[in-house]
XYZ file of C-alpha atoms in Angstrom:
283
model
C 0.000 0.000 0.000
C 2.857 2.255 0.667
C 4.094 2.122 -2.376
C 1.200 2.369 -4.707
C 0.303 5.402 -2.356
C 3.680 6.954 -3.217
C 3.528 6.124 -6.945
C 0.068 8.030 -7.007
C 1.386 10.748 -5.488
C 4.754 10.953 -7.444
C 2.325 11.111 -10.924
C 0.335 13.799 -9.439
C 3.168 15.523 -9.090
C 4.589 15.406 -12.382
C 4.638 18.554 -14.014
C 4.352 16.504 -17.703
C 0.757 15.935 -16.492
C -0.369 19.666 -16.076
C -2.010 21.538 -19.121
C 0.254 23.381 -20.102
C 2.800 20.209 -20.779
C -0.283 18.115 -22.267
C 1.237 18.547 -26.067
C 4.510 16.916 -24.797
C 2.441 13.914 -23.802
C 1.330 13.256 -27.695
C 1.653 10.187 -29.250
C 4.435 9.073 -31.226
C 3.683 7.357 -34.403
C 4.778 4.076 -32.935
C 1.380 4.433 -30.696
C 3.155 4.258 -27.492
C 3.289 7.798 -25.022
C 6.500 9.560 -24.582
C 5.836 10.506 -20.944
C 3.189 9.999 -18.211
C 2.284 6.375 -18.954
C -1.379 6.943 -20.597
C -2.186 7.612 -24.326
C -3.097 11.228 -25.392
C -4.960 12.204 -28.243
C -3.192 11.510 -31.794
C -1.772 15.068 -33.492
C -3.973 16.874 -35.807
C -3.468 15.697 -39.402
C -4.320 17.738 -42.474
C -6.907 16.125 -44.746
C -5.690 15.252 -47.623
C -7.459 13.651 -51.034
C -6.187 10.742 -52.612
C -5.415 10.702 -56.002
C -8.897 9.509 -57.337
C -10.760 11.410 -55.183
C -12.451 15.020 -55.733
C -11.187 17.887 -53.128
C -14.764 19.308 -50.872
C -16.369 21.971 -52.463
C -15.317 25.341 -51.780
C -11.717 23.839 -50.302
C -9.890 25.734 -53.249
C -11.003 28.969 -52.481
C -10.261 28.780 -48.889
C -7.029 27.973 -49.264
C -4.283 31.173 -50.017
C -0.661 31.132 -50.483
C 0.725 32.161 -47.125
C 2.907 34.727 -47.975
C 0.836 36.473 -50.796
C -1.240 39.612 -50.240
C -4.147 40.799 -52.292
C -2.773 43.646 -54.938
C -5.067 46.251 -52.927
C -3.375 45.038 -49.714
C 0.512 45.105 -51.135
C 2.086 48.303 -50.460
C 5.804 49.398 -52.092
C 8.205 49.321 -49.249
C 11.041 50.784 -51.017
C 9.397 52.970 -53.605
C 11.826 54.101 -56.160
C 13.323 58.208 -56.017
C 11.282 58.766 -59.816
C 7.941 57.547 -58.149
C 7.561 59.321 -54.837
C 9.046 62.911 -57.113
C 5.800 62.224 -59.403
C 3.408 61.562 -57.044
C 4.679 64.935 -55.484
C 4.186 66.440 -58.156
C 1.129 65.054 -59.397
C -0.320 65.890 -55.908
C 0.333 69.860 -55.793
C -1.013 69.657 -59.422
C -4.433 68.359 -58.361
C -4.144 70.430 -55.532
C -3.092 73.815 -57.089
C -5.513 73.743 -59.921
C -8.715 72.845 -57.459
C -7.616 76.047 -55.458
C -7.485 77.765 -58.787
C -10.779 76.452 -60.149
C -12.305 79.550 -58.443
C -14.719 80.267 -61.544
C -16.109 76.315 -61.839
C -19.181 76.813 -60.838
C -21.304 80.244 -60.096
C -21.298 79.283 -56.391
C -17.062 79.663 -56.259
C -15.471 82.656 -55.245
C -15.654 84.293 -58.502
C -18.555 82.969 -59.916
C -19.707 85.939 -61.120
C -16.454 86.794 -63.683
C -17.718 82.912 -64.934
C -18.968 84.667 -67.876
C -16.356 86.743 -68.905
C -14.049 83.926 -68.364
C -15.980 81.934 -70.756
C -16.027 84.600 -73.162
C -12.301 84.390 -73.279
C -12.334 80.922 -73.626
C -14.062 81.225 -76.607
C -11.381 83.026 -78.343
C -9.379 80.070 -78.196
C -11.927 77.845 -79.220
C -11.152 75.437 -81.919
C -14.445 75.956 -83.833
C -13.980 79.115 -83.650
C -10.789 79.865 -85.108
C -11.802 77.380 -87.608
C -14.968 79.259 -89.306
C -12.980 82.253 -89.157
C -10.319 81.382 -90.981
C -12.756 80.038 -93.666
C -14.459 83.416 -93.506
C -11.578 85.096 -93.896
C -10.322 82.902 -96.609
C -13.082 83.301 -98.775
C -13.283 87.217 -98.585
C -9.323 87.841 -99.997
C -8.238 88.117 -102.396
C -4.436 88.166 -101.941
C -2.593 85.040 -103.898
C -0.221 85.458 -100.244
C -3.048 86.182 -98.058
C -4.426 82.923 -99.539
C -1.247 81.338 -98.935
C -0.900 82.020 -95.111
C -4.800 81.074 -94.528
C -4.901 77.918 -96.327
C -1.449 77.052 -94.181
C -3.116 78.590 -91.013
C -6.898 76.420 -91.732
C -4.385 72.668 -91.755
C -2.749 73.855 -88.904
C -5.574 74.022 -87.193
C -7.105 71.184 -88.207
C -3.923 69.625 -86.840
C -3.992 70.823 -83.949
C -7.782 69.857 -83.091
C -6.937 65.941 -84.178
C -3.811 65.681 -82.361
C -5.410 67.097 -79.276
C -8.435 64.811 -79.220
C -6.226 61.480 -80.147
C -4.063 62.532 -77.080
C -6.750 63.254 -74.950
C -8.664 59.718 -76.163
C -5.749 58.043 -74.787
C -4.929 59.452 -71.481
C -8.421 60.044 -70.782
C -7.150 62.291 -67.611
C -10.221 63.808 -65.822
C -10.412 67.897 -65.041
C -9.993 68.690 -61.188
C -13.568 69.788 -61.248
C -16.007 66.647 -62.212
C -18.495 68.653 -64.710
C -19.467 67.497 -68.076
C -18.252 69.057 -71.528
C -20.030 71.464 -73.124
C -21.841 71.525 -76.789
C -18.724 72.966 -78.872
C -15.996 71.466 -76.411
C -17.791 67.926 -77.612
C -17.429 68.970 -81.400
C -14.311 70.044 -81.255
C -13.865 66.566 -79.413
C -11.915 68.527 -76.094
C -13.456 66.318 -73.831
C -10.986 65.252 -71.789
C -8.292 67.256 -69.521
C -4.984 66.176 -70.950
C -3.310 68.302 -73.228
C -5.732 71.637 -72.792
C -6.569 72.309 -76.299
C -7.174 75.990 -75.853
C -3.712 76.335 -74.471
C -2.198 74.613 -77.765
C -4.131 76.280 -80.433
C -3.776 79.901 -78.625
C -0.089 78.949 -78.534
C 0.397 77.900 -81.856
C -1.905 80.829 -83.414
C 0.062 83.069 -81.735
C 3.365 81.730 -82.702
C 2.029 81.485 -86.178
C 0.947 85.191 -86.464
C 3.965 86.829 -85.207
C 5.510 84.820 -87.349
C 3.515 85.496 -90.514
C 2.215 89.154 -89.954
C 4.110 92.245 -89.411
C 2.860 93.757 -86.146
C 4.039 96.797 -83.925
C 5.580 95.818 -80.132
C 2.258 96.612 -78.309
C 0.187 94.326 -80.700
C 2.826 91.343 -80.068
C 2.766 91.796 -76.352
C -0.982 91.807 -76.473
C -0.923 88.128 -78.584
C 1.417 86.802 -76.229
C -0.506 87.644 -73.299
C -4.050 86.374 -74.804
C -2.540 83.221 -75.495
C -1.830 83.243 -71.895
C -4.958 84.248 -70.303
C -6.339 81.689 -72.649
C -5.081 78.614 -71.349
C -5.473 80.223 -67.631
C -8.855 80.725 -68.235
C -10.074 76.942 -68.593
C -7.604 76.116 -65.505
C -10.137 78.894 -63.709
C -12.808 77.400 -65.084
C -12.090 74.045 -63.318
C -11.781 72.427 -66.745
C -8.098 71.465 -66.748
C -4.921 71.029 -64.487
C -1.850 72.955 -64.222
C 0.347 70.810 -66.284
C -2.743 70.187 -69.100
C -2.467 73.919 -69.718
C 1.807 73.938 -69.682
C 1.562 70.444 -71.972
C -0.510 72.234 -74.437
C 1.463 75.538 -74.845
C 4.335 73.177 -75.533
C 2.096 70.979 -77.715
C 1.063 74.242 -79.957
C 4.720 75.050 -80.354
C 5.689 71.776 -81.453
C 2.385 72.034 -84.113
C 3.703 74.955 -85.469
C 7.255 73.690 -86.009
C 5.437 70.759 -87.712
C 3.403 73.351 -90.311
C 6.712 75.412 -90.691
C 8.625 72.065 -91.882
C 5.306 71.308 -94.360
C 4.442 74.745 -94.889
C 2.515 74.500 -98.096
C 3.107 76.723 -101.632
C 1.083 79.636 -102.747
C 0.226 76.793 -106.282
C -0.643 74.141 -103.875
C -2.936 77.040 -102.015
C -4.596 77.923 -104.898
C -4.978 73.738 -106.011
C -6.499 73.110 -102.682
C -8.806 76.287 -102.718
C -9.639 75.121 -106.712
C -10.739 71.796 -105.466
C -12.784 73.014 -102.626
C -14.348 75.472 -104.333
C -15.451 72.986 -107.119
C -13.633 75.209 -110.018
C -10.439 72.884 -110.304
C -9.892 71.562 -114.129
C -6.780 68.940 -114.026
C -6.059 69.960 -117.734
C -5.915 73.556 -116.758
């Protein structure tokens, strides 16, 4: 009796038997306990399908790769010196052109210059300039007149395509969400990216100076229209910052294109022949 007592009390003693210690009392696989002289429960095992069988429904999607993160959830540890200077900049763009959107709507600060902004935003309109220069076109009579109107009507025509192909693929949204008007959608300036007032007024500019012989005053005053031009859809809440500095650059680079192509005063009068329905091939 003594010794079964003591026995007893030496396994209630042992600290293998406590709860914390249960998981070294598992089972080996040769079915015999390591420790404390009774069997424990056998270790969890994974379920897993034999070859012919089919895996429980809904067992694929639970299962994710341990050390993969959804794309939303992944974040760039160690973004790269390029990246984090254009999301800077991008950033004070957005921010910069929403503070200078004050004419967007006739609620804003100065909502009530909204219509003489859009008044000179119409200046720079594409359509505009467009049935001008055909007006003008068809009342002169000048063989070099002609010339410089015929060269001035493709350039704008150029510039209106290029614009809306551009602005088809970046498809970049104004700072202000507001939808185009009725000439912005036939001159196809629908999106924000490049500003297609900024890159006509820039190239019609460029092209009269360099075309017509003004005084100093009348330069200075092209030069700053073209300006206030592209400002004025940035105050409008129309376009960004960088749309209106992208399309002064994009006018300048239309009228170095026109200069390179610029077309002869017997092409001029071909093309105005075959427009006007009066061209003989024989003549």
């Amino acid at each position: 009796m003594p010794a079964k007592a003591r026995s007893k009390a030496r396994e209630r003693n042992n600290v293998l038997n406590r709860a914390e210690f249960m998981s070294l009392n598992q089972t080996v696989r040769g079915g015999q306990p390591e420790r404390g002289g009774s069997a424990r429960r056998p270790p969890f095992k994974h379920q897993t399908s034999q070859p012919g069988e089919e895996p429980p429904e809904g067992s694929s999607k639970d299962k994710k790769e341990p050390g993969k993160l959804p794309e939303e959830d992944c974040m760039q540890l160690n973004p790269s010196f390029k990246g984090i200077a254009l999301n800077s900049l991008l950033a004070i763009d957005i921010c910069l052109s929403k503070r200078m959107g004050v004419c967007a709507n006739t609620s804003s600060s100065w909502g009530g210059c909204r219509s003489m902004v859009n008044l000179l935003a119409l200046t720079g309109h594409g359509i505009t300039w467009i049935i001008g220069t055909i007006v003008c076109l068809t009342r002169s009579n000048t063989l070099a007149g002609q010339e410089v109107l015929v060269n001035l009507l493709l350039a704008l025509l150029l510039d209106v395509m290029t614009v809306a192909g551009v602005q088809r693929l970046v498809k970049r949204k104004g700072p202000w969400e507001m939808a185009p008007g009725f000439l912005d959608c036939v001159a196809m300036d629908i999106y924000s990216f490049p500003a297609a007032h900024a890159s006509r007024a820039a190239m019609v500019s460029k092209f009269l100076l360099s075309h017509l012989v003004l005084a100093v005053p009348l330069r200075i005053l092209l030069v700053l229209w073209a300006f206030l031009v592209g400002l004025s859809r940035v105050l409008l809440g129309r376009h960004h910052l960088t749309d209106m500095v992208c399309g002064f650059a994009l006018g300048l680079l239309h009228f170095s294109l026109m200069e390179s192509v610029w077309l002869s005063s017997s092409t001029c009068q071909t093309l105005i022949s075959i427009s006007t329905l009066s061209w003989s091939p024989f003549s």
